[in-house]
Coordinates of C-alpha atoms and ligand atoms in Angstrom, one line a residue:
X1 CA 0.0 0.0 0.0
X2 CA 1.6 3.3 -0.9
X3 CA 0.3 4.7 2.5
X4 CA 3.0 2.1 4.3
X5 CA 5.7 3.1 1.8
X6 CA 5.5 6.3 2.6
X7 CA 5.6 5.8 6.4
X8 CA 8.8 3.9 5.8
X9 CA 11.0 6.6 4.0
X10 CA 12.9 8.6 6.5
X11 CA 12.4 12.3 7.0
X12 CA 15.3 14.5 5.3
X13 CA 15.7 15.3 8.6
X14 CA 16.7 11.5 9.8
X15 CA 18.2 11.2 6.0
X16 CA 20.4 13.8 7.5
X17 CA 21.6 12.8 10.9
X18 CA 22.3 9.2 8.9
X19 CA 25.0 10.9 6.6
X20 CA 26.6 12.9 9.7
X21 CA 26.8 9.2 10.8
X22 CA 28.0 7.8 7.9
X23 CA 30.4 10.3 7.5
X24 CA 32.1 9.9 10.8
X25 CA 31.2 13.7 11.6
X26 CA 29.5 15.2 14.7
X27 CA 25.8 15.5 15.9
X28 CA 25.7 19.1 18.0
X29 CA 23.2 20.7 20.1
X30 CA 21.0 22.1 16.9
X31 CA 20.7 19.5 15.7
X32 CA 17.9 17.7 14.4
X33 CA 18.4 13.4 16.7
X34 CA 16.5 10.8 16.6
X35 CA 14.9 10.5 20.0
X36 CA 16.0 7.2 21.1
X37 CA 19.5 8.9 20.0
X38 CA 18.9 12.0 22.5
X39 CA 17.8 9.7 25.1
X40 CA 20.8 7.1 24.7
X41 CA 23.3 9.8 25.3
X42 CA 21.4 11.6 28.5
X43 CA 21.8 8.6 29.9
X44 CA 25.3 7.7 28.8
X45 CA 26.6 11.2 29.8
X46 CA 24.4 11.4 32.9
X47 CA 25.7 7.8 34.5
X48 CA 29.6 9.4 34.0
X49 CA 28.7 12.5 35.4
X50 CA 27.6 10.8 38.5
X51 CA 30.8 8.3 38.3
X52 CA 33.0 11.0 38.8
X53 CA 31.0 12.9 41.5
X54 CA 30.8 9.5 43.7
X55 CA 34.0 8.6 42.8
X56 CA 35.3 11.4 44.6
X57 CA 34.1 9.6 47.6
X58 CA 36.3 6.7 48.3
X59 CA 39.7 8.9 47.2
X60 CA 38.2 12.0 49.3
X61 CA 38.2 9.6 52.5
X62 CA 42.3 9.5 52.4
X63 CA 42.5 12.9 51.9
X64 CA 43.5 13.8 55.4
X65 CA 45.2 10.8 56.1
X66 CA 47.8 11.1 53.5
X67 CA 51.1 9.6 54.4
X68 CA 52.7 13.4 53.5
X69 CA 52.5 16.7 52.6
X70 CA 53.0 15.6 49.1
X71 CA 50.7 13.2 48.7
X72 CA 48.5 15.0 50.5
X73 CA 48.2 18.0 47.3
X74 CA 48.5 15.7 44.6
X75 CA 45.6 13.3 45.9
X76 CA 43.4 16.8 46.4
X77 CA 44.4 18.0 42.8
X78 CA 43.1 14.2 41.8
X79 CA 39.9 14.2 43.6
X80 CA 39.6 18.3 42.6
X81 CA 39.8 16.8 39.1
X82 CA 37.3 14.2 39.6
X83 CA 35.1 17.0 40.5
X84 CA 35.7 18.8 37.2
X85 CA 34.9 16.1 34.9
X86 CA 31.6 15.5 36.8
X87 CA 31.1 19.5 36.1
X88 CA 31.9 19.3 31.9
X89 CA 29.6 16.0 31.8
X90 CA 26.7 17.7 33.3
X91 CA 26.9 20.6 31.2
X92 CA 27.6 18.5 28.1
X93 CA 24.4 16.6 29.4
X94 CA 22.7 19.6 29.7
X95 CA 22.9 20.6 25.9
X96 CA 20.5 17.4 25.5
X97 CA 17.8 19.2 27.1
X98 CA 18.0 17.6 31.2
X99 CA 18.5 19.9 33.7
X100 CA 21.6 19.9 36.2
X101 CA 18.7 19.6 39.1
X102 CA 16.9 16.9 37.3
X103 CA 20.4 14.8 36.9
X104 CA 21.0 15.7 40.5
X105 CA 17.7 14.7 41.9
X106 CA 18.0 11.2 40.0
X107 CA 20.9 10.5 41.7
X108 CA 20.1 11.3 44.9
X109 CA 16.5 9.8 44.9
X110 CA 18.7 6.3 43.7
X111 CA 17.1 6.5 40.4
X112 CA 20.5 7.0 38.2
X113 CA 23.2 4.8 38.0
X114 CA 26.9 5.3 38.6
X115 CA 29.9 2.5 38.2
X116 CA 29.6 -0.1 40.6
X117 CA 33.4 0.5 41.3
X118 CA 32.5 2.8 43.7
X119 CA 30.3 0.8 46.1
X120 CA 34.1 -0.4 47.6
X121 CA 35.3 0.6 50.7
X122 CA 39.2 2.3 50.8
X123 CA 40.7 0.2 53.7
X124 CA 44.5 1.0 53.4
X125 CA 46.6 4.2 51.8
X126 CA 47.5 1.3 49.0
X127 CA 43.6 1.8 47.8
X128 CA 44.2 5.1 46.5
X129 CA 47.8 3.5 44.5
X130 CA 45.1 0.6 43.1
X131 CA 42.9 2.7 42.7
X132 CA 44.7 5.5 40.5
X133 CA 46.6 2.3 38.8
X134 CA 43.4 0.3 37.9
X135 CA 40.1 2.4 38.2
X136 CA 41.2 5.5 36.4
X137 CA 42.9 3.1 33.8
X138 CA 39.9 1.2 33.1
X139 CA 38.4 4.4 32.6
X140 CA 41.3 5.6 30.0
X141 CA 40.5 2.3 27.9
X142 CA 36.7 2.8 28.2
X143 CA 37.4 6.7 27.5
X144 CA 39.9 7.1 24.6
X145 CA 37.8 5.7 22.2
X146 CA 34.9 8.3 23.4
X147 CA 37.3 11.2 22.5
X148 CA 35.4 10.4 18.9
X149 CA 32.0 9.8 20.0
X150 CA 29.6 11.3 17.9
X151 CA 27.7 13.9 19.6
X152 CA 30.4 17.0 19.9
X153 CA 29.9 18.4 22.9
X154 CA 30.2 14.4 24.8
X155 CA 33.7 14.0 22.5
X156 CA 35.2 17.5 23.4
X157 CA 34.8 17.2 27.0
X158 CA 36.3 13.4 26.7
X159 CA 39.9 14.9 25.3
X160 CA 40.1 16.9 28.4
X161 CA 38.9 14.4 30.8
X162 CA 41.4 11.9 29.3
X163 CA 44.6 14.0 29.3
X164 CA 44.1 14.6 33.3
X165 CA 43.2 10.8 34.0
X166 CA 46.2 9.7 32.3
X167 CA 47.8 11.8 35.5
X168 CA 45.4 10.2 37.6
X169 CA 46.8 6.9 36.9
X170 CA 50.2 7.5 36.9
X171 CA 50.1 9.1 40.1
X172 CA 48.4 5.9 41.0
X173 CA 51.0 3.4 39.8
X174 CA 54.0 5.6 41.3
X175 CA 52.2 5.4 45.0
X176 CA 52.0 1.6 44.2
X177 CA 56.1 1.5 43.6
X178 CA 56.8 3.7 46.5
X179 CA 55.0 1.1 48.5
X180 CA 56.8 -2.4 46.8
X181 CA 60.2 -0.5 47.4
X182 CA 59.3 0.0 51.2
X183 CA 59.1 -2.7 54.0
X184 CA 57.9 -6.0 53.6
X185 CA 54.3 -4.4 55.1
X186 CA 54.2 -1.9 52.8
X187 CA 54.2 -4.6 49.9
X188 CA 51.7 -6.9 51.1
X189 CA 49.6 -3.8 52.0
X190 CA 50.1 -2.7 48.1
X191 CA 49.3 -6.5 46.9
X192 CA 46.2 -6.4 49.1
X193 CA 45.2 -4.1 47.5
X194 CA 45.4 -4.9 44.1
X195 CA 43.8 -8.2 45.0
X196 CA 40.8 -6.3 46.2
X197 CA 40.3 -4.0 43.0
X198 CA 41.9 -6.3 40.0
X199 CA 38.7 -8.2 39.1
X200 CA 36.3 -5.1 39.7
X201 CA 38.3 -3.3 37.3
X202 CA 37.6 -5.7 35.0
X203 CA 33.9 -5.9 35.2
X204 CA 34.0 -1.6 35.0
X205 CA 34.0 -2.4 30.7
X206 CA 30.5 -3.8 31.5
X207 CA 28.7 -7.2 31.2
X208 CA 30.3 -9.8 28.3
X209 CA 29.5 -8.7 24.7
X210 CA 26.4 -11.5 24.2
X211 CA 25.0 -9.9 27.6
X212 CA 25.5 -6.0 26.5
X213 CA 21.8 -5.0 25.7
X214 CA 22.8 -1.3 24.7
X215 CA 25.7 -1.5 23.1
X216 CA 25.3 -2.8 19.0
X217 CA 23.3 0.6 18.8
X218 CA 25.8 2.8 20.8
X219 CA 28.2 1.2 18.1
X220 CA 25.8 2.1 15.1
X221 CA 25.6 5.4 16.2
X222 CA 29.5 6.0 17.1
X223 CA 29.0 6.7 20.3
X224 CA 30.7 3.1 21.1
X225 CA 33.8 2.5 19.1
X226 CA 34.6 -1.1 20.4
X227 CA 32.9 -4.0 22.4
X228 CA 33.3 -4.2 26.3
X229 CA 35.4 -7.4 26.0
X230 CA 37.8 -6.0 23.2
X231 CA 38.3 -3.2 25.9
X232 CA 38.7 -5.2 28.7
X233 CA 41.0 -7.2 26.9
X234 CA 43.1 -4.1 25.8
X235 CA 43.5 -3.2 28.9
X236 CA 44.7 -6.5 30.7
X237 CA 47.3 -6.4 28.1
X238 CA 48.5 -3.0 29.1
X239 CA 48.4 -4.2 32.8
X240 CA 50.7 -7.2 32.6
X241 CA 54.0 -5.7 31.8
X242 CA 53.2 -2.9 34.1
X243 CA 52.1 -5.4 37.0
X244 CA 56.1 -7.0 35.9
X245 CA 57.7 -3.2 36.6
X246 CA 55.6 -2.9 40.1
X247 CA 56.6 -6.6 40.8
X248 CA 52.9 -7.2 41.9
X249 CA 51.1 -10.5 41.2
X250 CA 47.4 -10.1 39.4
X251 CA 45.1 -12.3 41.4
X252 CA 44.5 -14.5 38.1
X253 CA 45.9 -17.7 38.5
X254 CA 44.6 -18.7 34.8
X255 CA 46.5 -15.3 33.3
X256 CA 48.7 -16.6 29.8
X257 CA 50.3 -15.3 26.8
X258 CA 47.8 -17.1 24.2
X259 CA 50.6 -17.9 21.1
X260 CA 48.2 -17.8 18.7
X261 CA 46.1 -14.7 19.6
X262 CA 49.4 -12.9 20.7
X263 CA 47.2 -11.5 23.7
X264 CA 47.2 -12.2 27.3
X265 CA 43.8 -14.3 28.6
X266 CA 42.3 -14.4 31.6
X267 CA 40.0 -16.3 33.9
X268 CA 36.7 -16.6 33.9
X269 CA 35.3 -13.5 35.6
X270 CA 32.7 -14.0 38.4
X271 CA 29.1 -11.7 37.1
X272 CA 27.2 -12.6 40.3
X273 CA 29.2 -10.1 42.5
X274 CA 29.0 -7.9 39.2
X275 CA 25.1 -8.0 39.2
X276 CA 24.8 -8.3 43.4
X277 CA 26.6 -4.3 43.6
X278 CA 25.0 -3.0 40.4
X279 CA 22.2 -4.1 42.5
X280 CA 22.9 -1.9 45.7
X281 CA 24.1 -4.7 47.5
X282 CA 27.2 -3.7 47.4
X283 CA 29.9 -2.7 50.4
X284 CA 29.3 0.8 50.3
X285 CA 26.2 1.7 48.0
X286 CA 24.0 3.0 51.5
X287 CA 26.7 4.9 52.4
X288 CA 27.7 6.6 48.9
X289 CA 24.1 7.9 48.0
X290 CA 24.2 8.9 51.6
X291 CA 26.7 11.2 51.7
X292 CA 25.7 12.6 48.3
X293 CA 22.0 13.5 49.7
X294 CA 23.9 15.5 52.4
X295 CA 26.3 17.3 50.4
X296 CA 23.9 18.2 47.9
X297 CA 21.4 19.5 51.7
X298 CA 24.5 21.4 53.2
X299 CA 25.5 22.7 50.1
X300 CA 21.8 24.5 49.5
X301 CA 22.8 27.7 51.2
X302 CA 25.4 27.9 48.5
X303 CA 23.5 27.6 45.6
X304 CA 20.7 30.1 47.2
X305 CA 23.9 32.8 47.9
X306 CA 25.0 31.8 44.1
X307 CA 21.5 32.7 42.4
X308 CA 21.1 35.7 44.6
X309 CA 24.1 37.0 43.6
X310 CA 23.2 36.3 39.7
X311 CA 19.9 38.2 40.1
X312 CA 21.7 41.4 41.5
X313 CA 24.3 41.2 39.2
X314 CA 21.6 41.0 36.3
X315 CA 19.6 44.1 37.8
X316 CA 22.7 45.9 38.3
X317 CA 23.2 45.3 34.4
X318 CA 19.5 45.7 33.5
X319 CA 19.6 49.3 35.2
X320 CA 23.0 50.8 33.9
X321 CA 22.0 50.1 30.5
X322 CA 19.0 51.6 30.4
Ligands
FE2_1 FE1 37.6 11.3 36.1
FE2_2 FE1 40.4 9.9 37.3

């Protein structure tokens, strides 16, 4: 019936955003997008906006128990950072058409996700060495290939946010060899620790690729570049030879050199825990969303001082240019 075949051609203005696609180029705010598309990347951006504000959390709790002076200012300028890329995610977020308070009240109310890494408590001074080490570089693999993601204002604030977590896990693997060149303490304390966060690392590329419901059309829409186990296995191959400088075992008996792949394999990788914290029944979920609520409560009298001082600012203007 012609009536159908007229339903199925695409709009010019979907014929459009399909050769942006197709041409590897950028979607930005003015944009006619598909609404699933829109929708896709509020979430996307939203979830990593939260990351890095919660993820502030387990670091910010060694902040006044660092071992010096020195590590001390470089573990605020790391959390400070964390703090920044939570701030250029929101506002690329924003461009989408959500609200900063909307974002913030669906994380607060538990209604948002964030990664599951951060539902683990910070024991030792050796979590913030693992953590640097492993969590920010499972977020460099994840976040490289974002630096190309097609909407614009999601890429740009990727470059940024990749540059200072390269820091981030540098200053993580250096704390890590400061401790295995100390006492014999020291480098069980530093092995402990890498025990605890080696396998969650892993599972931060997300579920197996058969299992990843949302990602074949985050790849047909370059927003995903490659699947969560190519990542993941990218990134165990980076950490081997840097595990070998550290001389730090990873807690993966089954770990080999596969000859005929040419990469490293590991074993199997255990989803219950996985789907247990993405759950909220993990170590520290209560407590996370917890102290968000009441930073976001004590922090009101802030934002009140912040838009009064806007509105006087705008009246001041409004009056000396009439
Ligand atoms: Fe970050
Ligand atoms: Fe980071």
């Amino acid at each position: 019936m012609a009536t159908l075949d007229v339903a199925a051609e695409p709009s010019a203005e979907q014929r459009r955003f399909d050769e942006i696609i197709a041409a590897d180029s950028r979607i930005e705010p003015r944009d006619w997008m598909p609404d699933a598309y829109r929708r896709a990347l509020i979430r996307q951006i939203g979830q990593h906006a939260h990351s890095e504000i919660i993820g502030m959390q387990p670091e910010g709790n060694w902040i006044t128990r660092a071992p010096s002076l020195k590590r001390k200012a470089i573990l605020m300028a790391k959390v400070q950072d964390e703090a920044g890329h939570g701030l250029y995610l929101y506002s690329a977020a924003q461009t989408l058409g959500i609200t900063r308070d909307e974002m913030t009240m669906q994380l607060i109310e538990g209604k948002a996700k964030y990664s599951s890494i951060f539902n683990y408590p910070t024991p030792t001074w050796a979590d913030m060495g693992a953590i640097g080490w492993l969590v920010d570089g499972a977020a460099i693999c994840n976040q490289v290939p974002l630096c190309r993601a097609s909407y614009g204002p999601y890429g740009r604030a990727m470059i940024r946010i990749c540059k200072e977590e390269s820091f981030h896990q540098r200053q993580g693997f250096e704390i890590l060899l400061a401790l295995m060149q100390g006492s014999d303490a020291q480098r069980e304390m530093a092995q402990d620790a890498v025990n605890r966060w080696y396998w969650p690392s892993l599972m931060m590329f997300g579920p197996p690729d058969g299992d990843s419901p949302n990602s074949a059309q985050s790849m047909a829409w370059n927003i995903k570049r490659f699947s969560n186990d190519e990542l993941r296995q990218r990134f165990i191959g980076m950490l081997v030879p840097q595990a070998e400088a550290l001389g730090i075992a990873l807690p993966d008996p089954e770990l080999h050199f596969d000859e005929k792949t040419q990469q490293y394999v590991g074993g199997e990788i255990d989803w219950t825990e996985f789907f247990e914290v993405l759950g909220g029944n993990g170590p520290m979920n209560v407590e996370r969303l917890r102290a968000r609520r009441e930073a976001h409560e004590d922090g009101a009298w802030v934002r009140e001082a912040a838009a009064e001082y806007a509105r006087k600012k705008a009246t001041r203007n409004s009056k000396e240019a009439a």
